[in-house]
Amino acid sequence: METIGFIGLGIMGAPMAGHLLDAGYPVIASDHRSKPPADLVAKGLKTVTGHNAAAKAADIIITMVPDTPQVADVLFGENGVAGGLSKGKLVIDMSSISPIATKEFAKKINDLGCDYLDAPVSGGEVGAKAASLTVMVGGEDKAFERARPIFEKMGKNITLVGPNGVGQTTKVANQIVVALTIEAVGEALVFASKAGADPAKVRQALMGGLAASRILEVHGERMIKRTFAPGFRIELHQKDLNLALEGAKALGVSLPNTSTTQQLFNSCTANGGSKEDHSALVRALERMAGHEVGE
């Protein structure tokens, strides 16, 4: 099995790396910001000092960090991955970042004689823990086939969508759908609850009809039970919708409901909710209605 350098052992990255360790892959992390999770160390995770050292020791390097600047720093900053690469290695960025920057990063890595895949994921913390993530991949066929066995240890729906950058474009499209569906579920539950209906029973009824969705199932339950500990933070979804709106401006495309939903996220952040789960978008709707779901 090829050795994997894994950079970014956060809410998503830690369980993803755990699945690779469980499958028998040698996994190496860099002690960049904090000590690696103890459970991963117990499974055999090795650590080195510096991202360049992790890249030098690994055949395949995976990055899973919050945003475009962090990926740029991990890859090309001081003691970055690029400094430890040699011809034939593969870099896989599984973060959700700018498609435009992704194309630039891929070219720089290709110029070093290495392959690059952008492979953002959807499914949140639940999907990361269950190894059921959707993986949207941009890159060359040969690199994708090399990485496929690794992706299969972390996800279920794995698709090579197109060349570098297209994986990230697909993830932005995914985040538009997710955000607008969370907003729709929030509106429906606030409406039903203020009208005097039991929101839990309304959700149960809707799950049997055309309105059924994974968002209604998971995030609708969070809204009713008020469980807003983050699986995916509002501030990260704001970042993704910023990518959508910036891309839309460049393309001359109108995304009116994406803009509205971003304003609702902004309201949540202004009220101290940036670190809550994105299902807490319902709080912005509740403030406008003067009514909390379940009251």
GROMACS .gro file of C-alpha atoms in nm:
model
  295
    1MET     CA    1   0.000   0.000   0.000
    2GLU     CA    2   0.118   0.350  -0.078
    3THR     CA    3   0.207   0.577   0.212
    4ILE     CA    4  -0.033   0.869   0.262
    5GLY     CA    5   0.053   1.208   0.405
    6PHE     CA    6  -0.265   1.356   0.554
    7ILE     CA    7  -0.272   1.727   0.640
    8GLY     CA    8  -0.579   1.862   0.819
    9LEU     CA    9  -0.703   1.636   1.099
   10GLY     CA   10  -1.010   1.839   1.196
   11ILE     CA   11  -1.379   1.752   1.222
   12MET     CA   12  -1.374   1.595   0.876
   13GLY     CA   13  -1.011   1.502   0.827
   14ALA     CA   14  -0.965   1.301   1.146
   15PRO     CA   15  -1.230   1.035   1.073
   16MET     CA   16  -1.125   1.024   0.708
   17ALA     CA   17  -0.765   0.952   0.806
   18GLY     CA   18  -0.895   0.700   1.059
   19HIS     CA   19  -1.063   0.498   0.784
   20LEU     CA   20  -0.737   0.487   0.589
   21LEU     CA   21  -0.552   0.361   0.896
   22ASP     CA   22  -0.824   0.101   0.954
   23ALA     CA   23  -0.776  -0.017   0.597
   24GLY     CA   24  -0.404  -0.070   0.659
   25TYR     CA   25  -0.259   0.233   0.484
   26PRO     CA   26   0.052   0.386   0.643
   27VAL     CA   27  -0.053   0.743   0.725
   28ILE     CA   28   0.179   1.031   0.817
   29ALA     CA   29   0.071   1.371   0.955
   30SER     CA   30   0.266   1.690   1.021
   31ASP     CA   31   0.257   1.843   1.369
   32HIS     CA   32   0.177   2.185   1.224
   33ARG     CA   33  -0.070   2.337   1.470
   34SER     CA   34  -0.163   2.081   1.734
   35LYS     CA   35  -0.098   1.727   1.842
   36PRO     CA   36  -0.277   1.462   1.632
   37PRO     CA   37  -0.584   1.292   1.783
   38ALA     CA   38  -0.484   1.022   2.030
   39ASP     CA   39  -0.715   0.765   1.872
   40LEU     CA   40  -0.536   0.802   1.538
   41VAL     CA   41  -0.197   0.766   1.703
   42ALA     CA   42  -0.324   0.448   1.867
   43LYS     CA   43  -0.415   0.318   1.521
   44GLY     CA   44  -0.061   0.379   1.395
   45LEU     CA   45  -0.056   0.740   1.274
   46LYS     CA   46   0.301   0.871   1.245
   47THR     CA   47   0.394   1.237   1.275
   48VAL     CA   48   0.677   1.445   1.132
   49THR     CA   49   0.773   1.812   1.161
   50GLY     CA   50   0.672   2.020   0.859
   51HIS     CA   51   0.443   1.960   0.564
   52ASN     CA   52   0.749   1.917   0.342
   53ALA     CA   53   0.865   1.628   0.561
   54ALA     CA   54   0.523   1.462   0.532
   55ALA     CA   55   0.533   1.503   0.154
   56LYS     CA   56   0.886   1.364   0.135
   57ALA     CA   57   0.787   1.054   0.334
   58ALA     CA   58   0.461   0.989   0.147
   59ASP     CA   59   0.361   0.870  -0.200
   60ILE     CA   60   0.025   1.046  -0.192
   61ILE     CA   61  -0.049   1.368   0.000
   62ILE     CA   62  -0.404   1.462   0.102
   63THR     CA   63  -0.498   1.809   0.225
   64MET     CA   64  -0.823   1.876   0.412
   65VAL     CA   65  -0.818   2.236   0.541
   66PRO     CA   66  -1.081   2.513   0.564
   67ASP     CA   67  -1.022   2.754   0.275
   68THR     CA   68  -0.816   2.861  -0.026
   69PRO     CA   69  -0.547   3.057   0.166
   70GLN     CA   70  -0.486   2.760   0.395
   71VAL     CA   71  -0.442   2.525   0.098
   72ALA     CA   72  -0.200   2.772  -0.062
   73ASP     CA   73  -0.001   2.793   0.259
   74VAL     CA   74   0.007   2.416   0.313
   75LEU     CA   75   0.119   2.352  -0.044
   76PHE     CA   76   0.351   2.643  -0.117
   77GLY     CA   77   0.425   2.822   0.210
   78GLU     CA   78   0.730   2.786   0.430
   79ASN     CA   79   0.799   2.414   0.483
   80GLY     CA   80   0.510   2.346   0.244
   81VAL     CA   81   0.423   2.025   0.063
   82ALA     CA   82   0.585   2.141  -0.262
   83GLY     CA   83   0.925   2.143  -0.092
   84GLY     CA   84   0.902   1.771  -0.022
   85LEU     CA   85   0.767   1.651  -0.356
   86SER     CA   86   0.954   1.442  -0.607
   87LYS     CA   87   0.850   1.321  -0.951
   88GLY     CA   88   0.560   1.075  -0.959
   89LYS     CA   89   0.388   1.173  -0.637
   90LEU     CA   90   0.017   1.260  -0.618
   91VAL     CA   91  -0.137   1.555  -0.435
   92ILE     CA   92  -0.509   1.538  -0.354
   93ASP     CA   93  -0.686   1.843  -0.215
   94MET     CA   94  -1.013   1.740  -0.049
   95SER     CA   95  -1.085   2.087   0.090
   96SER     CA   96  -1.361   2.308  -0.057
   97ILE     CA   97  -1.188   2.603  -0.220
   98SER     CA   98  -1.181   2.832  -0.524
   99PRO     CA   99  -1.198   2.650  -0.861
  100ILE     CA  100  -0.981   2.923  -1.015
  101ALA     CA  101  -0.709   2.889  -0.751
  102THR     CA  102  -0.733   2.511  -0.784
  103LYS     CA  103  -0.631   2.529  -1.149
  104GLU     CA  104  -0.329   2.741  -1.051
  105PHE     CA  105  -0.230   2.501  -0.774
  106ALA     CA  106  -0.263   2.204  -1.010
  107LYS     CA  107  -0.034   2.363  -1.268
  108LYS     CA  108   0.234   2.435  -1.007
  109ILE     CA  109   0.221   2.076  -0.880
  110ASN     CA  110   0.223   1.937  -1.238
  111ASP     CA  111   0.531   2.148  -1.314
  112LEU     CA  112   0.709   1.957  -1.035
  113GLY     CA  113   0.638   1.629  -1.215
  114CYS     CA  114   0.349   1.530  -0.988
  115ASP     CA  115  -0.023   1.472  -1.041
  116TYR     CA  116  -0.298   1.675  -0.876
  117LEU     CA  117  -0.660   1.600  -0.800
  118ASP     CA  118  -0.919   1.835  -0.653
  119ALA     CA  119  -1.158   1.608  -0.466
  120PRO     CA  120  -1.392   1.803  -0.237
  121VAL     CA  121  -1.648   1.605  -0.042
  122SER     CA  122  -2.007   1.632   0.074
  123GLY     CA  123  -2.170   1.458   0.368
  124GLY     CA  124  -2.039   1.651   0.664
  125GLU     CA  125  -1.912   1.503   0.987
  126VAL     CA  126  -2.173   1.227   0.975
  127GLY     CA  127  -2.056   1.117   0.630
  128ALA     CA  128  -1.690   1.141   0.728
  129LYS     CA  129  -1.744   0.916   1.030
  130ALA     CA  130  -1.957   0.669   0.833
  131ALA     CA  131  -1.719   0.662   0.532
  132SER     CA  132  -2.018   0.755   0.315
  133LEU     CA  133  -1.893   1.084   0.172
  134THR     CA  134  -1.968   1.194  -0.182
  135VAL     CA  135  -1.638   1.269  -0.356
  136MET     CA  136  -1.638   1.507  -0.656
  137VAL     CA  137  -1.309   1.479  -0.843
  138GLY     CA  138  -1.130   1.697  -1.096
  139GLY     CA  139  -0.814   1.577  -1.268
  140GLU     CA  140  -0.663   1.323  -1.507
  141ASP     CA  141  -0.795   0.968  -1.548
  142LYS     CA  142  -0.469   0.802  -1.446
  143ALA     CA  143  -0.446   1.001  -1.123
  144PHE     CA  144  -0.810   0.929  -1.046
  145GLU     CA  145  -0.764   0.555  -1.093
  146ARG     CA  146  -0.460   0.563  -0.865
  147ALA     CA  147  -0.660   0.743  -0.598
  148ARG     CA  148  -0.986   0.551  -0.636
  149PRO     CA  149  -0.904   0.278  -0.377
  150ILE     CA  150  -0.828   0.553  -0.125
  151PHE     CA  151  -1.149   0.741  -0.200
  152GLU     CA  152  -1.343   0.416  -0.158
  153LYS     CA  153  -1.224   0.391   0.202
  154MET     CA  154  -1.374   0.733   0.279
  155GLY     CA  155  -1.680   0.760   0.055
  156LYS     CA  156  -1.950   0.586  -0.144
  157ASN     CA  157  -2.045   0.811  -0.438
  158ILE     CA  158  -1.716   0.883  -0.617
  159THR     CA  159  -1.722   1.062  -0.952
  160LEU     CA  160  -1.452   1.195  -1.184
  161VAL     CA  161  -1.640   1.500  -1.310
  162GLY     CA  162  -1.376   1.653  -1.536
  163PRO     CA  163  -1.034   1.822  -1.540
  164ASN     CA  164  -0.874   2.011  -1.250
  165GLY     CA  165  -1.109   2.272  -1.107
  166VAL     CA  166  -1.429   2.096  -1.207
  167GLY     CA  167  -1.438   1.900  -0.881
  168GLN     CA  168  -1.442   2.229  -0.692
  169THR     CA  169  -1.705   2.373  -0.928
  170THR     CA  170  -1.924   2.071  -0.856
  171LYS     CA  171  -1.879   2.122  -0.481
  172VAL     CA  172  -1.986   2.486  -0.513
  173ALA     CA  173  -2.298   2.371  -0.698
  174ASN     CA  174  -2.360   2.118  -0.421
  175GLN     CA  175  -2.335   2.388  -0.156
  176ILE     CA  176  -2.589   2.603  -0.339
  177VAL     CA  177  -2.839   2.316  -0.332
  178VAL     CA  178  -2.769   2.235   0.033
  179ALA     CA  179  -2.795   2.595   0.152
  180LEU     CA  180  -3.118   2.669  -0.033
  181THR     CA  181  -3.273   2.343   0.087
  182ILE     CA  182  -3.180   2.418   0.449
  183GLU     CA  183  -3.344   2.759   0.405
  184ALA     CA  184  -3.658   2.600   0.257
  185VAL     CA  185  -3.684   2.347   0.541
  186GLY     CA  186  -3.636   2.626   0.793
  187GLU     CA  187  -3.911   2.836   0.636
  188ALA     CA  188  -4.150   2.541   0.629
  189LEU     CA  189  -4.093   2.447   0.993
  190VAL     CA  190  -4.117   2.806   1.118
  191PHE     CA  191  -4.441   2.852   0.923
  192ALA     CA  192  -4.592   2.527   1.045
  193SER     CA  193  -4.485   2.578   1.405
  194LYS     CA  194  -4.617   2.935   1.428
  195ALA     CA  195  -4.944   2.818   1.272
  196GLY     CA  196  -4.984   2.582   1.568
  197ALA     CA  197  -4.876   2.252   1.414
  198ASP     CA  198  -4.632   2.014   1.580
  199PRO     CA  199  -4.313   2.059   1.372
  200ALA     CA  200  -4.194   1.705   1.449
  201LYS     CA  201  -4.515   1.558   1.309
  202VAL     CA  202  -4.507   1.795   1.012
  203ARG     CA  203  -4.155   1.679   0.933
  204GLN     CA  204  -4.262   1.316   0.968
  205ALA     CA  205  -4.549   1.370   0.724
  206LEU     CA  206  -4.332   1.555   0.472
  207MET     CA  207  -4.074   1.276   0.475
  208GLY     CA  208  -4.330   1.054   0.304
  209GLY     CA  209  -4.392   1.289   0.011
  210LEU     CA  210  -4.218   1.478  -0.267
  211ALA     CA  211  -4.066   1.722  -0.015
  212ALA     CA  212  -3.860   1.439   0.138
  213SER     CA  213  -3.484   1.500   0.136
  214ARG     CA  214  -3.173   1.423   0.334
  215ILE     CA  215  -3.177   1.786   0.449
  216LEU     CA  216  -3.532   1.755   0.582
  217GLU     CA  217  -3.437   1.430   0.754
  218VAL     CA  218  -3.113   1.540   0.923
  219HIS     CA  219  -3.125   1.917   0.945
  220GLY     CA  220  -3.497   1.936   1.002
  221GLU     CA  221  -3.446   1.717   1.308
  222ARG     CA  222  -3.165   1.945   1.427
  223MET     CA  223  -3.392   2.248   1.397
  224ILE     CA  224  -3.666   2.080   1.601
  225LYS     CA  225  -3.435   1.934   1.866
  226ARG     CA  226  -3.214   2.248   1.876
  227THR     CA  227  -2.897   2.045   1.825
  228PHE     CA  228  -2.670   2.298   1.656
  229ALA     CA  229  -2.328   2.161   1.753
  230PRO     CA  230  -2.138   2.182   1.425
  231GLY     CA  231  -2.126   1.905   1.172
  232PHE     CA  232  -2.056   2.180   0.918
  233ARG     CA  233  -2.012   2.534   1.048
  234ILE     CA  234  -2.206   2.834   0.920
  235GLU     CA  235  -1.881   3.022   0.858
  236LEU     CA  236  -1.764   2.747   0.623
  237HIS     CA  237  -2.092   2.749   0.431
  238GLN     CA  238  -2.062   3.128   0.403
  239LYS     CA  239  -1.720   3.074   0.247
  240ASP     CA  240  -1.866   2.831  -0.006
  241LEU     CA  241  -2.150   3.063  -0.102
  242ASN     CA  242  -1.897   3.344  -0.144
  243LEU     CA  243  -1.724   3.122  -0.399
  244ALA     CA  244  -2.059   3.068  -0.573
  245LEU     CA  245  -2.141   3.440  -0.584
  246GLU     CA  246  -1.792   3.540  -0.697
  247GLY     CA  247  -1.806   3.276  -0.971
  248ALA     CA  248  -2.153   3.388  -1.074
  249LYS     CA  249  -2.035   3.747  -1.108
  250ALA     CA  250  -1.744   3.639  -1.327
  251LEU     CA  251  -1.976   3.426  -1.544
  252GLY     CA  252  -2.255   3.683  -1.566
  253VAL     CA  253  -2.498   3.445  -1.393
  254SER     CA  254  -2.770   3.553  -1.151
  255LEU     CA  255  -2.808   3.351  -0.829
  256PRO     CA  256  -3.086   3.541  -0.649
  257ASN     CA  257  -3.179   3.281  -0.390
  258THR     CA  258  -2.815   3.203  -0.316
  259SER     CA  259  -2.768   3.573  -0.240
  260THR     CA  260  -3.070   3.576  -0.008
  261THR     CA  261  -2.955   3.265   0.176
  262GLN     CA  262  -2.608   3.414   0.220
  263GLN     CA  263  -2.770   3.718   0.386
  264LEU     CA  264  -2.945   3.485   0.630
  265PHE     CA  265  -2.611   3.321   0.712
  266ASN     CA  266  -2.467   3.671   0.758
  267SER     CA  267  -2.747   3.746   1.005
  268CYS     CA  268  -2.660   3.434   1.203
  269THR     CA  269  -2.293   3.534   1.212
  270ALA     CA  270  -2.382   3.888   1.322
  271ASN     CA  271  -2.570   3.731   1.614
  272GLY     CA  272  -2.277   3.515   1.722
  273GLY     CA  273  -2.367   3.196   1.537
  274SER     CA  274  -2.077   3.155   1.294
  275LYS     CA  275  -1.951   2.838   1.464
  276GLU     CA  276  -2.292   2.670   1.485
  277ASP     CA  277  -2.407   2.403   1.243
  278HIS     CA  278  -2.547   2.540   0.918
  279SER     CA  279  -2.891   2.407   1.016
  280ALA     CA  280  -2.891   2.698   1.265
  281LEU     CA  281  -2.979   2.914   0.963
  282VAL     CA  282  -3.331   2.866   1.097
  283ARG     CA  283  -3.245   3.108   1.378
  284ALA     CA  284  -3.240   3.398   1.129
  285LEU     CA  285  -3.589   3.304   1.011
  286GLU     CA  286  -3.707   3.265   1.370
  287ARG     CA  287  -3.586   3.613   1.461
  288MET     CA  288  -3.784   3.762   1.174
  289ALA     CA  289  -4.094   3.560   1.271
  290GLY     CA  290  -4.062   3.631   1.645
  291HIS     CA  291  -4.114   3.259   1.696
  292GLU     CA  292  -3.888   2.960   1.762
  293VAL     CA  293  -3.961   2.623   1.604
  294GLY     CA  294  -4.113   2.402   1.871
  295GLU     CA  295  -4.252   2.682   2.085
   0.00000   0.00000   0.00000
